[in-house]
XYZ file of C-alpha atoms in Angstrom:
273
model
C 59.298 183.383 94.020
C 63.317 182.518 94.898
C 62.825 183.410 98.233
C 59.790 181.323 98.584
C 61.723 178.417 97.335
C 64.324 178.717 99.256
C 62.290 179.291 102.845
C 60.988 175.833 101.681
C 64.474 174.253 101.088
C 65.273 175.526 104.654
C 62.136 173.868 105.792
C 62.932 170.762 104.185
C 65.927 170.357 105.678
C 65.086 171.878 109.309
C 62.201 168.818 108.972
C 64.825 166.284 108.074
C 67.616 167.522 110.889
C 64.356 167.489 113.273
C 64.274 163.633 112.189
C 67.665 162.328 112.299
C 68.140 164.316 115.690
C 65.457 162.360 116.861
C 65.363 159.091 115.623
C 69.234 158.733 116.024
C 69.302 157.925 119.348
C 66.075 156.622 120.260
C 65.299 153.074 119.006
C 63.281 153.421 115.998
C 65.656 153.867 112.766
C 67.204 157.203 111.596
C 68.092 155.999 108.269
C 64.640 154.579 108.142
C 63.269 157.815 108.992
C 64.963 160.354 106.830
C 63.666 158.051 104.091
C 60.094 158.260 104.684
C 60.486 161.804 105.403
C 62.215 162.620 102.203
C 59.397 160.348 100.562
C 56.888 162.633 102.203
C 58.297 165.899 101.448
C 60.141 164.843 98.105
C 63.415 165.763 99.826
C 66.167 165.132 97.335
C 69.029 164.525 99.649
C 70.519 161.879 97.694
C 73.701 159.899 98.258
C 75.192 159.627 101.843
C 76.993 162.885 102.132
C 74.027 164.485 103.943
C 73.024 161.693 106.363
C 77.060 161.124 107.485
C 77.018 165.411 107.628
C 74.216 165.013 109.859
C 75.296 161.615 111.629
C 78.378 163.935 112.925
C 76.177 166.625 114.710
C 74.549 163.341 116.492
C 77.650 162.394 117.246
C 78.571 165.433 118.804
C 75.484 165.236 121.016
C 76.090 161.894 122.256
C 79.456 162.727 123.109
C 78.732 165.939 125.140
C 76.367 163.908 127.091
C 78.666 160.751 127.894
C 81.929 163.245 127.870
C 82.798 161.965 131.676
C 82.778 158.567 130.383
C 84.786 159.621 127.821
C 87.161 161.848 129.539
C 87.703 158.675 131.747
C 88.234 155.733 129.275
C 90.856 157.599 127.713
C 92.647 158.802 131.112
C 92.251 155.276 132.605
C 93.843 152.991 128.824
C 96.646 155.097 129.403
C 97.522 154.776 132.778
C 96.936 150.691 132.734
C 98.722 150.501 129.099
C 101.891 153.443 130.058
C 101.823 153.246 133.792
C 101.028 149.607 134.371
C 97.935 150.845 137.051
C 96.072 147.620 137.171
C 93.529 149.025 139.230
C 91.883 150.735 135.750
C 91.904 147.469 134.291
C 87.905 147.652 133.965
C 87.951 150.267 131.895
C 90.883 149.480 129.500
C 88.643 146.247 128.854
C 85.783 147.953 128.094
C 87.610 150.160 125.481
C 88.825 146.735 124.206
C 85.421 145.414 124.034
C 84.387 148.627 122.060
C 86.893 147.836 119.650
C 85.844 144.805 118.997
C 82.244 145.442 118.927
C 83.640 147.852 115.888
C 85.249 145.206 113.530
C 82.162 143.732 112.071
C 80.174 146.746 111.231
C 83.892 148.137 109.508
C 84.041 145.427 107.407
C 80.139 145.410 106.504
C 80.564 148.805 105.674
C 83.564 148.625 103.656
C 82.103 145.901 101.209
C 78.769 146.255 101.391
C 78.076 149.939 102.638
C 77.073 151.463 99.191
C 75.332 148.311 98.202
C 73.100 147.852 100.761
C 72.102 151.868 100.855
C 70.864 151.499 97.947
C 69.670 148.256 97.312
C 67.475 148.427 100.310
C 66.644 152.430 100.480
C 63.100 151.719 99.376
C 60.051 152.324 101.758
C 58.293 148.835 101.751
C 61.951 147.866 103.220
C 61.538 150.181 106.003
C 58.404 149.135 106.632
C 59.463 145.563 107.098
C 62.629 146.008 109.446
C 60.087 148.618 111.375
C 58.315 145.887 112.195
C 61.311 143.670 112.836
C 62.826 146.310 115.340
C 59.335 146.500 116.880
C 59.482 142.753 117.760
C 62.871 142.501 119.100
C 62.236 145.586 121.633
C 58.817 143.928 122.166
C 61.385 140.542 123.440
C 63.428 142.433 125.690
C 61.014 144.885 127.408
C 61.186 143.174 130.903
C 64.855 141.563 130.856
C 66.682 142.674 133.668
C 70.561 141.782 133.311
C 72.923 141.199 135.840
C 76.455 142.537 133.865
C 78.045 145.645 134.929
C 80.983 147.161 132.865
C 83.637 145.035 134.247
C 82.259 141.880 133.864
C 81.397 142.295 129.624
C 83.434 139.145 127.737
C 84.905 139.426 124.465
C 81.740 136.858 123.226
C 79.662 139.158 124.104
C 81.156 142.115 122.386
C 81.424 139.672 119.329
C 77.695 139.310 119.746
C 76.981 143.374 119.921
C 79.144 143.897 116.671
C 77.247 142.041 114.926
C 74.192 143.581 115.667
C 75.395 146.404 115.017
C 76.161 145.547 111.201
C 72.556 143.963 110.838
C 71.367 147.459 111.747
C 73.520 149.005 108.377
C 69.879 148.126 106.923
C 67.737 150.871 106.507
C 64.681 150.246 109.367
C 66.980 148.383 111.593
C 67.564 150.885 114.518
C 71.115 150.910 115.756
C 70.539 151.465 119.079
C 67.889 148.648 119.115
C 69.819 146.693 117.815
C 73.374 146.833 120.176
C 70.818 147.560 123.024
C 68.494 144.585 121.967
C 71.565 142.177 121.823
C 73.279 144.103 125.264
C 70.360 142.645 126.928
C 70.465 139.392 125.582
C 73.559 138.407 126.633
C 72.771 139.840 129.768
C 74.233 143.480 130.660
C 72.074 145.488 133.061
C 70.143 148.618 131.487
C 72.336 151.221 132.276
C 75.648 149.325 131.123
C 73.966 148.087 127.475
C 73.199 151.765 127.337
C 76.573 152.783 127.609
C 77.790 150.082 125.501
C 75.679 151.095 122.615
C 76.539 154.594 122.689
C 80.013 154.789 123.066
C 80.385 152.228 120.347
C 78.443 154.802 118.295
C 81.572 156.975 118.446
C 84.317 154.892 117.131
C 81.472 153.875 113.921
C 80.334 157.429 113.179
C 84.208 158.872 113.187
C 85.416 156.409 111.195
C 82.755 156.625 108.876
C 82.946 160.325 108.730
C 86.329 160.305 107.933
C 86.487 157.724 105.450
C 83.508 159.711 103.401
C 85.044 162.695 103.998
C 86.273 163.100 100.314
C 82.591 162.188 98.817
C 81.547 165.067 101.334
C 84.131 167.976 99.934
C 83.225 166.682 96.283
C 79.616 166.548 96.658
C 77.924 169.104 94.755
C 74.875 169.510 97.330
C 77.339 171.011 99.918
C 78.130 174.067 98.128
C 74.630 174.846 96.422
C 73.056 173.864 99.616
C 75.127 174.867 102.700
C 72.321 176.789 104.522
C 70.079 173.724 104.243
C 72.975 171.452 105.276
C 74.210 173.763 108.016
C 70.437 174.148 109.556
C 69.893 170.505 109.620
C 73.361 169.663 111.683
C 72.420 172.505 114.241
C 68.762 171.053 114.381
C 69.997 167.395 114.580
C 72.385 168.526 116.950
C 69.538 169.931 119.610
C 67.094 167.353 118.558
C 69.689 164.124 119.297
C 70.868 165.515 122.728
C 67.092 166.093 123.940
C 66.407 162.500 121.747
C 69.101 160.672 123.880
C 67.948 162.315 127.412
C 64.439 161.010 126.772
C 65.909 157.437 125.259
C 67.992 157.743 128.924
C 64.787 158.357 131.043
C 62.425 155.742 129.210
C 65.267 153.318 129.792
C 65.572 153.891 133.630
C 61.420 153.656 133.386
C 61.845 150.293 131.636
C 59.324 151.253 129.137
C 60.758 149.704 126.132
C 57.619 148.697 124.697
C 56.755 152.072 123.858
C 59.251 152.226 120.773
C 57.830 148.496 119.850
C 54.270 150.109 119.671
C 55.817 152.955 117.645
C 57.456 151.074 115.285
C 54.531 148.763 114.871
C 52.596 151.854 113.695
C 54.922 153.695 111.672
C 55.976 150.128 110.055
C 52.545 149.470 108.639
C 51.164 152.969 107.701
C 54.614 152.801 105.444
C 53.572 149.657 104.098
C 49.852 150.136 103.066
C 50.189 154.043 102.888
C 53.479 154.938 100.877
């Protein structure tokens, strides 16, 4: 009877790493998601320990796949900051703009972070900002921006950042919401793509290390390692493959397919759970 238990702990959690791997870097709302999964499955993954555990093997993923752009951010700051190369100015910019982009969501989360995961963890919220995402991809689906990397302003970073803290609401998709406001003020596809992903990075690390004591003291880690440790290999494989399709639709300019998504999954949470 133990072992049948715990094959269905493993499930569980293979089900929710499936999710988050998913949902994290498509439009739709990972938070959202692992809480209408654990509401399916009565998952009791409480507390944020598991979703920042899991929102580190996403941000692994998103990091092998943008690693060039990485790689090259970093190499190019330090030549324009320690060798005076003005040539790389572009890209020491756009690292600026990143950190800018970062400040609201930091501060958000410092005051509010706790609060507002669980004051508004219930699924009739999801449901709601569902349908709120679903509108504001439904807005965008045929803009076609002009901005390329170099040409981002500090308003507009300004503008990104705080999207990016509406989106600490469960239902409010992350990337939605940086992509939703990239394309409002203007950057082309592939550069609000960008945008929104590499300012994933600097959020997720610095949320990771902050929690990083709640995450040693949390009781769940040690009674449930092989859970935890499936779900960050499954969200691992699940966000890379999430983010290549998320890449392609993008390119396609199919944007409305998320909107119809979240349209669906917003009201069968509403009338159904």
């Amino acid at each position: 009877m133990a072992s049948l238990t715990n094959l269905w702990t493993l499930f569980q959690y293979f089900i929710l790493g499936i999710v988050q791997g998913i949902t994290e870097p498509i439009p739709v709302s990972s938070s959202g998601h692992l809480i209408i999964a654990r509401e399916l499955f009565n998952i009791e993954a409480s507390g944020l320990s598991f979703e920042i555990f899991v929102n580190f093997a996403s941000l692994l993923a998103v990091m092998l796949i943008y690693r060039q752009d990485i790689v090259r951010l970093i190499v190019n700051t330090w030549k324009f900051l320690f060798k005076g190369d003005r040539t790389v100015k572009n890209d020491f910019m756009f690292v600026v703009y990143l950190i800018i982009a970062t400040i609201p969501v930091g501060i958000i989360g410092v005051l509010f972070g706790d609060v507002l995961g669980e004051v508004l963890s219930g699924t009739n919220v999801v449901g709601i900002t569902l349908l709120i995402t679903a509108l504001f991809l439904w807005l965008i689906r045929n803009l076609q921006g002009r901005k390329q990397d170099g040409e981002i302003s500090t308003k507009d970073a300004v503008i990104v950042g705080f999207a990016q803290a509406v989106a600490t609401t469960p239902g409010i998709s992350r990337s939605g919401a940086t992509i939703v406001a990239s394309m409002l003020v203007g950057m082309k596809k592939e550069t609000a793509l960008r945008f929104s992903f590499l300012l994933y990075i600097p959020v997720s690390l610095g949320t990771g290390i902050l929690e990083i004591p709640e995450i040693v003291q949390d009781p769940a880690m040690g009674q449930l390692w092989a859970p935890y440790l499936l779900a960050f290999i499954t969200t691992f494989v699940a966000s890379y493959f999430g983010l290549k399709l998320f890449m392609n639709v993008m390119r396609q300019g199919k944007l409305e397919y998320f909107a119809y998504y979240c349209v669906a999954v917003g009201l069968l949470v509403l009338f159904f759970l």
